[in-house]
XYZ file of C-alpha atoms in Angstrom:
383
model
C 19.045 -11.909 -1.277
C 15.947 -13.685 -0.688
C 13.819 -15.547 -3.403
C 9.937 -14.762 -2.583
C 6.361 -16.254 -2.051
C 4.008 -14.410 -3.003
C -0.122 -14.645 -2.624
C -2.218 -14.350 -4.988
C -5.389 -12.465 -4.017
C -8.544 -14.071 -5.244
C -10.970 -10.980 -6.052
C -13.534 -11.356 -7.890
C -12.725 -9.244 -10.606
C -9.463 -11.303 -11.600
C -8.962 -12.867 -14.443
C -8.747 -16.566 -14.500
C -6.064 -17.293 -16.582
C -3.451 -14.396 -16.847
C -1.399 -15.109 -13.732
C -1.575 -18.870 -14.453
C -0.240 -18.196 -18.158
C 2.513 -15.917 -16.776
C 3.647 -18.557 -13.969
C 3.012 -21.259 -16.650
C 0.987 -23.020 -14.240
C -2.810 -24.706 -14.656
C -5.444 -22.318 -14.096
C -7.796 -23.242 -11.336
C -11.190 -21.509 -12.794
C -11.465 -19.314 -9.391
C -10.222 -15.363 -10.285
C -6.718 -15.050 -9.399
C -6.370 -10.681 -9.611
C -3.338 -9.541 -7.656
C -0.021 -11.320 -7.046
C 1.456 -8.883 -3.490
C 5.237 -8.770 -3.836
C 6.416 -6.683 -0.510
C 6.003 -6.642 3.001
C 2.181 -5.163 3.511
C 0.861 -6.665 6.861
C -2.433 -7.820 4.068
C -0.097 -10.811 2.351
C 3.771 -10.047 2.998
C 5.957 -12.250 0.752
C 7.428 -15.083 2.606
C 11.403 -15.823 2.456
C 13.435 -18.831 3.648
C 13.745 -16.526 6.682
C 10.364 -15.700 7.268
C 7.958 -13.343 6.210
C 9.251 -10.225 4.152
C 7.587 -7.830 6.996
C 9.254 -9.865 9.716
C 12.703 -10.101 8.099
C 12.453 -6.416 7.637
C 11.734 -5.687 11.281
C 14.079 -7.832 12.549
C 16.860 -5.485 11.494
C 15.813 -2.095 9.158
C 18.379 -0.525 8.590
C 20.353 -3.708 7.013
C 17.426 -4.580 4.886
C 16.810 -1.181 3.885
C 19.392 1.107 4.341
C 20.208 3.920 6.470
C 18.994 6.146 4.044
C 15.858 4.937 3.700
C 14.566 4.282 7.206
C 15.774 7.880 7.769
C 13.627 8.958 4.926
C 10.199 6.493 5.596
C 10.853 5.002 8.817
C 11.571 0.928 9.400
C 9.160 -0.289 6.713
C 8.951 -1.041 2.996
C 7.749 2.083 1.324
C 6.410 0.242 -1.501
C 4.002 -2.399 -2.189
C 4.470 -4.219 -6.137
C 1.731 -6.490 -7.850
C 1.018 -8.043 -10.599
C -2.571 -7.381 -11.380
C -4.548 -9.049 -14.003
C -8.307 -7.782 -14.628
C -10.932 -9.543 -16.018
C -13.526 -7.408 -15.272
C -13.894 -3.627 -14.304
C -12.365 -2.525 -11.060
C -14.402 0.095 -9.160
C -14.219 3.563 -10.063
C -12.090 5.401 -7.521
C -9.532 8.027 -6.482
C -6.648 8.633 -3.684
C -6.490 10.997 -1.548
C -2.952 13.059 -1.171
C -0.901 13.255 1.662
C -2.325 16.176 3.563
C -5.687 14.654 2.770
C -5.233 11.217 4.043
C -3.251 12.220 7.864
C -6.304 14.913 8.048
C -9.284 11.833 7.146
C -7.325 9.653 9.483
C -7.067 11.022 12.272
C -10.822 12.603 12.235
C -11.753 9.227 11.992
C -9.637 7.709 14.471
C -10.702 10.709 16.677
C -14.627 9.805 15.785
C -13.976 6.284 17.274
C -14.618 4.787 13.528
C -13.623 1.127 13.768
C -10.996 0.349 11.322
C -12.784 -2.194 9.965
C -15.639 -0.532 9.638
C -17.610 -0.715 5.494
C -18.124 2.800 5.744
C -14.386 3.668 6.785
C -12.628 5.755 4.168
C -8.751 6.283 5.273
C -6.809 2.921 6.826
C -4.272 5.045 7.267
C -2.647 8.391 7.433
C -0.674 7.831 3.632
C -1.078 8.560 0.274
C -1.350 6.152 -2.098
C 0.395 7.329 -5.879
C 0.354 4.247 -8.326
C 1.999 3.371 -11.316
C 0.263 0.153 -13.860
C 2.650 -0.595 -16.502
C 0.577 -2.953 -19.102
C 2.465 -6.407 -19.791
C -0.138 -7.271 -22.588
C -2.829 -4.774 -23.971
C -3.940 -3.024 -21.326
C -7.351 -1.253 -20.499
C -8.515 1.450 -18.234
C -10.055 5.091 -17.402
C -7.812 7.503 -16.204
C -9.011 11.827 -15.633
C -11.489 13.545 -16.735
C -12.175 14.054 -20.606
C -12.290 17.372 -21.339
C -16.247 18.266 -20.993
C -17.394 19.120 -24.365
C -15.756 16.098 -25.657
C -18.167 14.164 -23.346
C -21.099 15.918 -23.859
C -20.852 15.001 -27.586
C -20.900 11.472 -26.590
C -23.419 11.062 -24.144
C -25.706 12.902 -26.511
C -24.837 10.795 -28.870
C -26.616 8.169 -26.637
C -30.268 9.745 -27.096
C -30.932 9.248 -23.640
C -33.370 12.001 -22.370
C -32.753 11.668 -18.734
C -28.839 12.362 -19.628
C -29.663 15.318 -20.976
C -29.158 18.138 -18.452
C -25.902 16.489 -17.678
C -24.953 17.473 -21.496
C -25.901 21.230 -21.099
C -24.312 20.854 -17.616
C -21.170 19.935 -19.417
C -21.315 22.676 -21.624
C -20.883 25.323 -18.796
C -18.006 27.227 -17.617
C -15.308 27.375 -16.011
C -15.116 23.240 -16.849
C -14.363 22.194 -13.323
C -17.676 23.775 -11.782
C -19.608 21.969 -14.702
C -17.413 18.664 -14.068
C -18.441 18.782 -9.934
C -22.068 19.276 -10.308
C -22.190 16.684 -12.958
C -20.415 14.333 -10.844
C -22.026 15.182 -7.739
C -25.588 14.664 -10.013
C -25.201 11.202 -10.934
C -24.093 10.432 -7.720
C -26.929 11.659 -5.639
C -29.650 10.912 -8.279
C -32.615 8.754 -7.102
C -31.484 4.898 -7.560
C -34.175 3.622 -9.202
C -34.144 6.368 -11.674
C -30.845 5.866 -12.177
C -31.164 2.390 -13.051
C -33.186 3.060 -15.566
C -30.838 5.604 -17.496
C -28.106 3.213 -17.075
C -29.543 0.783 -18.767
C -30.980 2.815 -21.541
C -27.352 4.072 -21.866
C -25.836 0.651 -21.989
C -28.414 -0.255 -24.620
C -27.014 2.513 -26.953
C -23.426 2.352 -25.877
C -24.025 -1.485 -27.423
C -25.841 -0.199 -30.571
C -23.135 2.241 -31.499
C -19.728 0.474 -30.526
C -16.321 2.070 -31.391
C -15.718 4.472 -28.888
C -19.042 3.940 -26.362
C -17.914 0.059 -26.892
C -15.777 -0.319 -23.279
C -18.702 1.503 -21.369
C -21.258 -1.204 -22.662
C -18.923 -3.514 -21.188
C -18.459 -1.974 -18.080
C -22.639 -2.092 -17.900
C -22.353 -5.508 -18.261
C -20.499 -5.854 -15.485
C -22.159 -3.171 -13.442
C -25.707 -3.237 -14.623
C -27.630 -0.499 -13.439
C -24.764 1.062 -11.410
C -24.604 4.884 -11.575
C -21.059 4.724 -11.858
C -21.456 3.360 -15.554
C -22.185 7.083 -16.509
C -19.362 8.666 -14.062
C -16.978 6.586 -15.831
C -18.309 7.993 -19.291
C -16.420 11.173 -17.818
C -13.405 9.697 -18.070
C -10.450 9.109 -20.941
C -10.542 5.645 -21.828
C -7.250 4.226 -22.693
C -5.941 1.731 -24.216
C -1.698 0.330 -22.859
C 0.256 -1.178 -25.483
C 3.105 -3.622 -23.726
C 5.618 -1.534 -21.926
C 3.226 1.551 -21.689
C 2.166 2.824 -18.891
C 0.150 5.064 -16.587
C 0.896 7.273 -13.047
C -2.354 7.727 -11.026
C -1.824 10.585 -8.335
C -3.628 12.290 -5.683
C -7.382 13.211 -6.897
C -7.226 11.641 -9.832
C -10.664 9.146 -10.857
C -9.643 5.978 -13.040
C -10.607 2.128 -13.063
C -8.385 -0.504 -14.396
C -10.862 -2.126 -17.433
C -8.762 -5.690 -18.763
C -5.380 -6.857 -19.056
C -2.194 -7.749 -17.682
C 0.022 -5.566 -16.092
C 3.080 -4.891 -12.848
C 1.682 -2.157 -10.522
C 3.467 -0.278 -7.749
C 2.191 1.680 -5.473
C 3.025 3.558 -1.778
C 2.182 1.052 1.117
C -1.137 2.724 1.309
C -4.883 1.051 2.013
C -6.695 4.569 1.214
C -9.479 4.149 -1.207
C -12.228 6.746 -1.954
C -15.050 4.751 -4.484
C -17.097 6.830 -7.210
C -18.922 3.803 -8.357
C -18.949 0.224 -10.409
C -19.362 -1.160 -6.641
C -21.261 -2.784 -3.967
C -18.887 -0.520 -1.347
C -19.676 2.130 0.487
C -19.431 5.739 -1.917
C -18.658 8.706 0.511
C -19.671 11.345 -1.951
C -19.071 14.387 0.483
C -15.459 13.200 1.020
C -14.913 12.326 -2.530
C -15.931 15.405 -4.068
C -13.527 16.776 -1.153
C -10.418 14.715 -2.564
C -11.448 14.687 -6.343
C -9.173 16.697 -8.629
C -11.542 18.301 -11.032
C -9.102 18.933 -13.566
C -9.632 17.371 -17.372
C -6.544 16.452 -19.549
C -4.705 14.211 -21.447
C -4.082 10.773 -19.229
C -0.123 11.394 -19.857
C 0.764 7.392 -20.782
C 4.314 6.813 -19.869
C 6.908 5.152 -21.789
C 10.792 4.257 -20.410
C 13.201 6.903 -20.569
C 16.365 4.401 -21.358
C 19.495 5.190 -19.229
C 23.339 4.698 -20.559
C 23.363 1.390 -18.358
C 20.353 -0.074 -20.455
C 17.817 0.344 -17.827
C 14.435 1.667 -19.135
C 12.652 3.846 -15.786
C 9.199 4.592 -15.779
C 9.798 8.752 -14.338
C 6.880 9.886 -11.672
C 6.626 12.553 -9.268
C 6.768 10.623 -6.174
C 9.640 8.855 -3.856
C 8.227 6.161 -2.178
C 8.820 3.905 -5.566
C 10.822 3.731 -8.598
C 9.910 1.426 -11.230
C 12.239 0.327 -14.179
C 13.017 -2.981 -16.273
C 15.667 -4.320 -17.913
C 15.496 -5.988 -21.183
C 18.385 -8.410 -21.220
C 19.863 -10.023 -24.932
C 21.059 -13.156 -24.724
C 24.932 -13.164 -24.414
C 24.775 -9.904 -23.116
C 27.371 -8.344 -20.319
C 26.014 -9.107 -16.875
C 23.879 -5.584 -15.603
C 25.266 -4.495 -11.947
C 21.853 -3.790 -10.383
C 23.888 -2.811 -6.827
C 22.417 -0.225 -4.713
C 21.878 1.188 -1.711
C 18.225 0.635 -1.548
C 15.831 -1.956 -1.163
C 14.965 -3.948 -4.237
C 12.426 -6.619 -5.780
C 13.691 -8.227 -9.121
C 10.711 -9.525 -11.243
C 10.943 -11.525 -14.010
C 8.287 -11.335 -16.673
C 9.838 -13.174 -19.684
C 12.345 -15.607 -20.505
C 14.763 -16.535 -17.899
C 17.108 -14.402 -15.974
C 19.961 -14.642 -13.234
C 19.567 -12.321 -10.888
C 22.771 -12.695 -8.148
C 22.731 -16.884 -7.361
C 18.718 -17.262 -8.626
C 17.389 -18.116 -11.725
C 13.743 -16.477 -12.177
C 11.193 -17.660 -14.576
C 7.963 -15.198 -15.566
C 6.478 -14.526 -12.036
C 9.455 -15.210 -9.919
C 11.148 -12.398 -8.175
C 13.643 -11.313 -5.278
C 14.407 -9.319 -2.311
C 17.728 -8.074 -2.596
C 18.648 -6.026 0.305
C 19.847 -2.422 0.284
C 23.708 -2.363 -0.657
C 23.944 -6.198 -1.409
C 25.716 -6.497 -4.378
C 23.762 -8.010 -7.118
C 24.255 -8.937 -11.346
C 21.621 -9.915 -13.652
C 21.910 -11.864 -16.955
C 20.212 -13.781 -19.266
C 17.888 -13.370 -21.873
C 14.475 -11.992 -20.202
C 12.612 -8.841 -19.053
C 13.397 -7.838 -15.359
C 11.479 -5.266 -13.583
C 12.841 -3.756 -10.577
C 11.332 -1.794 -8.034
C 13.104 0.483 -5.487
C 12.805 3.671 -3.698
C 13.923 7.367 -4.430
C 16.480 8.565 -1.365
C-alpha cells in the first residue's frame, strides 16, 4: 500500500481556497482547481516507489489484478480528483465509446497533431464521470425540457432571443433543441455579444432562478455559450449528492467542492463559456439531444456500511465510508485496485493515518482495514 502525492492543477477557474481548507494548509492566492489522484501520464501520483504510472507498469498484474488487466489492459482505468470551482467550467460534452475510437483514428489518419488547439479526441476512450459535491455544489447538467426554457428566456425580454423561444416551442423537442443549439452557435459574434449581454442584464434584474446564468455572464461576458447553458437544468448538490455525466450529455461544473472520477479519458467536445476551439459539426454529432431530469445520485448503503454511488459504467466505482468513532475496523480487501481518500476527520486505512486530502494506493488483493472516525472515499473498478 502506497501513501500518495498528488498535484494540484492550477487552472484558472479554481478556487483559491477550497483545496487549501480541505488539506488545512495556507492558501497561496493562485487558483488551485484539481487535485489528480491516479496514474494519468498528465500528473501521476508519486509513491515512495516512484510514480503511480511507473509502479503500475513495472508489474500489472500485481498492482491491478489479473482480472483487471484482462478486462482494460496494464493501466489504471480510472483517474480520481478533487475538484474545487470557483468559477464556471466550459460548457461541454463526451463523446461515447464508438464515438471517440471512430474521431480518433480519423484524426490520427488526417495527420492532426495531437497537440494540436483544434484537436477534438486525445484518444480512442470514453470519458463517463461521476462529481459527488463535498460542500454545496453547483452545476448544469441535460437539457431542460424546451417549453420550460422558452418560458424563461422570454422572460428575459430580449428581442433577438426571440425566435429561439418559438424555436423551442416546436416538435418533436429534440429537432427544436438541435436547431436552437446549432443557432446560437453559428450566430454572427458580434451580434451575439450583444444579446448576451442584454440577457445578462435581465438575468441580474430578475434573480431567483436566471440568478446562476448572470453569474456565468460575469465570467463569460459576451460568450454565446451564456445562452446554450440557459438550455440546461441547473442544479444545485447538497453534501453527499451527486451527479453521473455520460456519453452526449452537455453540463458545466458552476461552484463548489467536490471528489470526481472519471475513465482515464482526455476527450473533450466544448459548446461554449471558452476561449477553446468549439467544433460545432462534431458536437452536434456527439450531443445527446434528449431533455430530462439530471437524475442526482445519492448512496445506496450496503450491509457492510459502505454507501456506493451506482452508474452504468465499469471503468470506476465510487463509494465512501462514514466511520463512528469506536467503530469495528471495515475490511476494505479486494481484488481490485484501490485509492482510499480521506475527506474528514482522521482515518486508518491499513498502517496510514490520512487526514482530509490524504489518500492511498492499495493494490489489488492486498489486504487492507480502515478505522477511525472520518469519511473515506474509495475508488475501484467493476470486474
Amino acid at each position: 500500500m502506497d501513501r500518495l502525492d498528488n498535484t494540484i492543477r492550477p487552472y484558472a477557474w479554481g478556487s483559491t481556497t477550497a483545496i487549501p481548507h480541505l488539506l488545512g494548509t495556507r492558501p497561496t492566492g493562485e487558483p488551485q482547481a484539481e487535485m489528480w489522484m491516479g496514474a494519468h501520464p498528465g500528473a501521476p501520483s508519486r509513491t515512495g516507489r516512484g510514480t503511480l504510472a511507473e509502479v503500475i507498469a513495472a508489474d500489472p498484474a500485481r498492482e491491478l489484478g489479473a482480472r483487471t488487466v484482462a478486462r482494460f489492459g496494464p493501466r489504471l482505468p480510472f483517474l480520481f480528483k478533487i475538484l474545487a470551482a470557483g468559477a464556471p467550467l466550459s460548457l461541454q460534452v463526451h463523446p461515447d465509446l464508438t464515438q471517440a475510437e471512430q474521431g480518433f483514428a480519423d484524426e490520427e489518419h488526417r495527420g492532426v497533431p495531437v497537440d494540436a488547439p483544434h484537436r477534438n479526441y486525445k484518444d480512442a476512450n470514453h470519458k463517463p464521470e461521476l462529481i459527488c459535491a463535498l460542500t454545496e455544489f453547483d452545476g448544469l447538467c441535460g437539457f431542460r425540457p424546451p417549453a420550460q426554457t422558452a418560458d424563461l428566456l422570454d422572460a428575459l425580454g430580449v428581442d433577438s432571443l426571440k425566435p429561439y423561444v418559438d424555436l423551442l416551442h416546436a416538435h418533436p423537442e429534440d429537432a427544436a433543441l438541435r436547431e436552437v443549439l446549432t443557432a446560437i452557435l453559428t450566430a454572427d459574434r458580434e451580434e451575439s455579444a450583444h444579446t448576451v449581454a442584454e440577457a445578462a442584464a435581465a438575468c441580474d434584474r430578475l434573480g431567483g432562478e436566471h440568478a446562476p446564468y448572470a453569474d456565468i455572464a460575469h465570467h463569460h461576458p459576451g460568450d454565446p455559450g451564456v445562452i446554450a447553458a440557459m438550455l440546461l437544468n441547473h442544479v444545485r448538490l447538497q453534501p453527499g449528492e451527486a451527479l453521473f455525466l455520460g456519453a452526449g450529455i452537455p453540463h458545466a461544473y458552476l461552484n463548489g467542492l467536490g471528489v470526481e472520477i472519471m475513465a482515464n479519458s482526455d476527450n473533450v467536445l466544448r459548446c461554449g463559456l471558452t476561449p477553446k476551439h468549439v467544433d460545432v459539426p462534431e458536437l452536434l454529432r456527439v450531443v445527446r439531444f434528449e431533455p430530462g431530469d439530471p437524475g442526482i445520485l445519492r448512496p445506496e448503503a450496503a450491509p457492510d456500511g459502505e454507501e456506493v454511488y451506482d452508474t452504468p459504467i465499469d471503468e470506476f466505482r465510487l463509494s465512501r465510508h462514514v466511520l463512528p468513532q469506536g467503530a469495528a475496523a471495515h475490511d476494505l480487501t479486494r481484488d481490485t485496485p484501490q485509492i482510499l481518500l480521506c475527506t474528514a476527520g482522521t482515518v486508518r486505512a491499513g498502517e496510514h493515518e490520512l487526514t482530509p486530502g490524504q489518500s492511498v494506493f492499495v493494490p489489488a488483493s492486498d489486504k487492507v482495514e480502515a478505522c477511525g472516525a472520518g469519511t473515506l472515499f474509495r475508488a475501484t473498478v467493476i470486474v
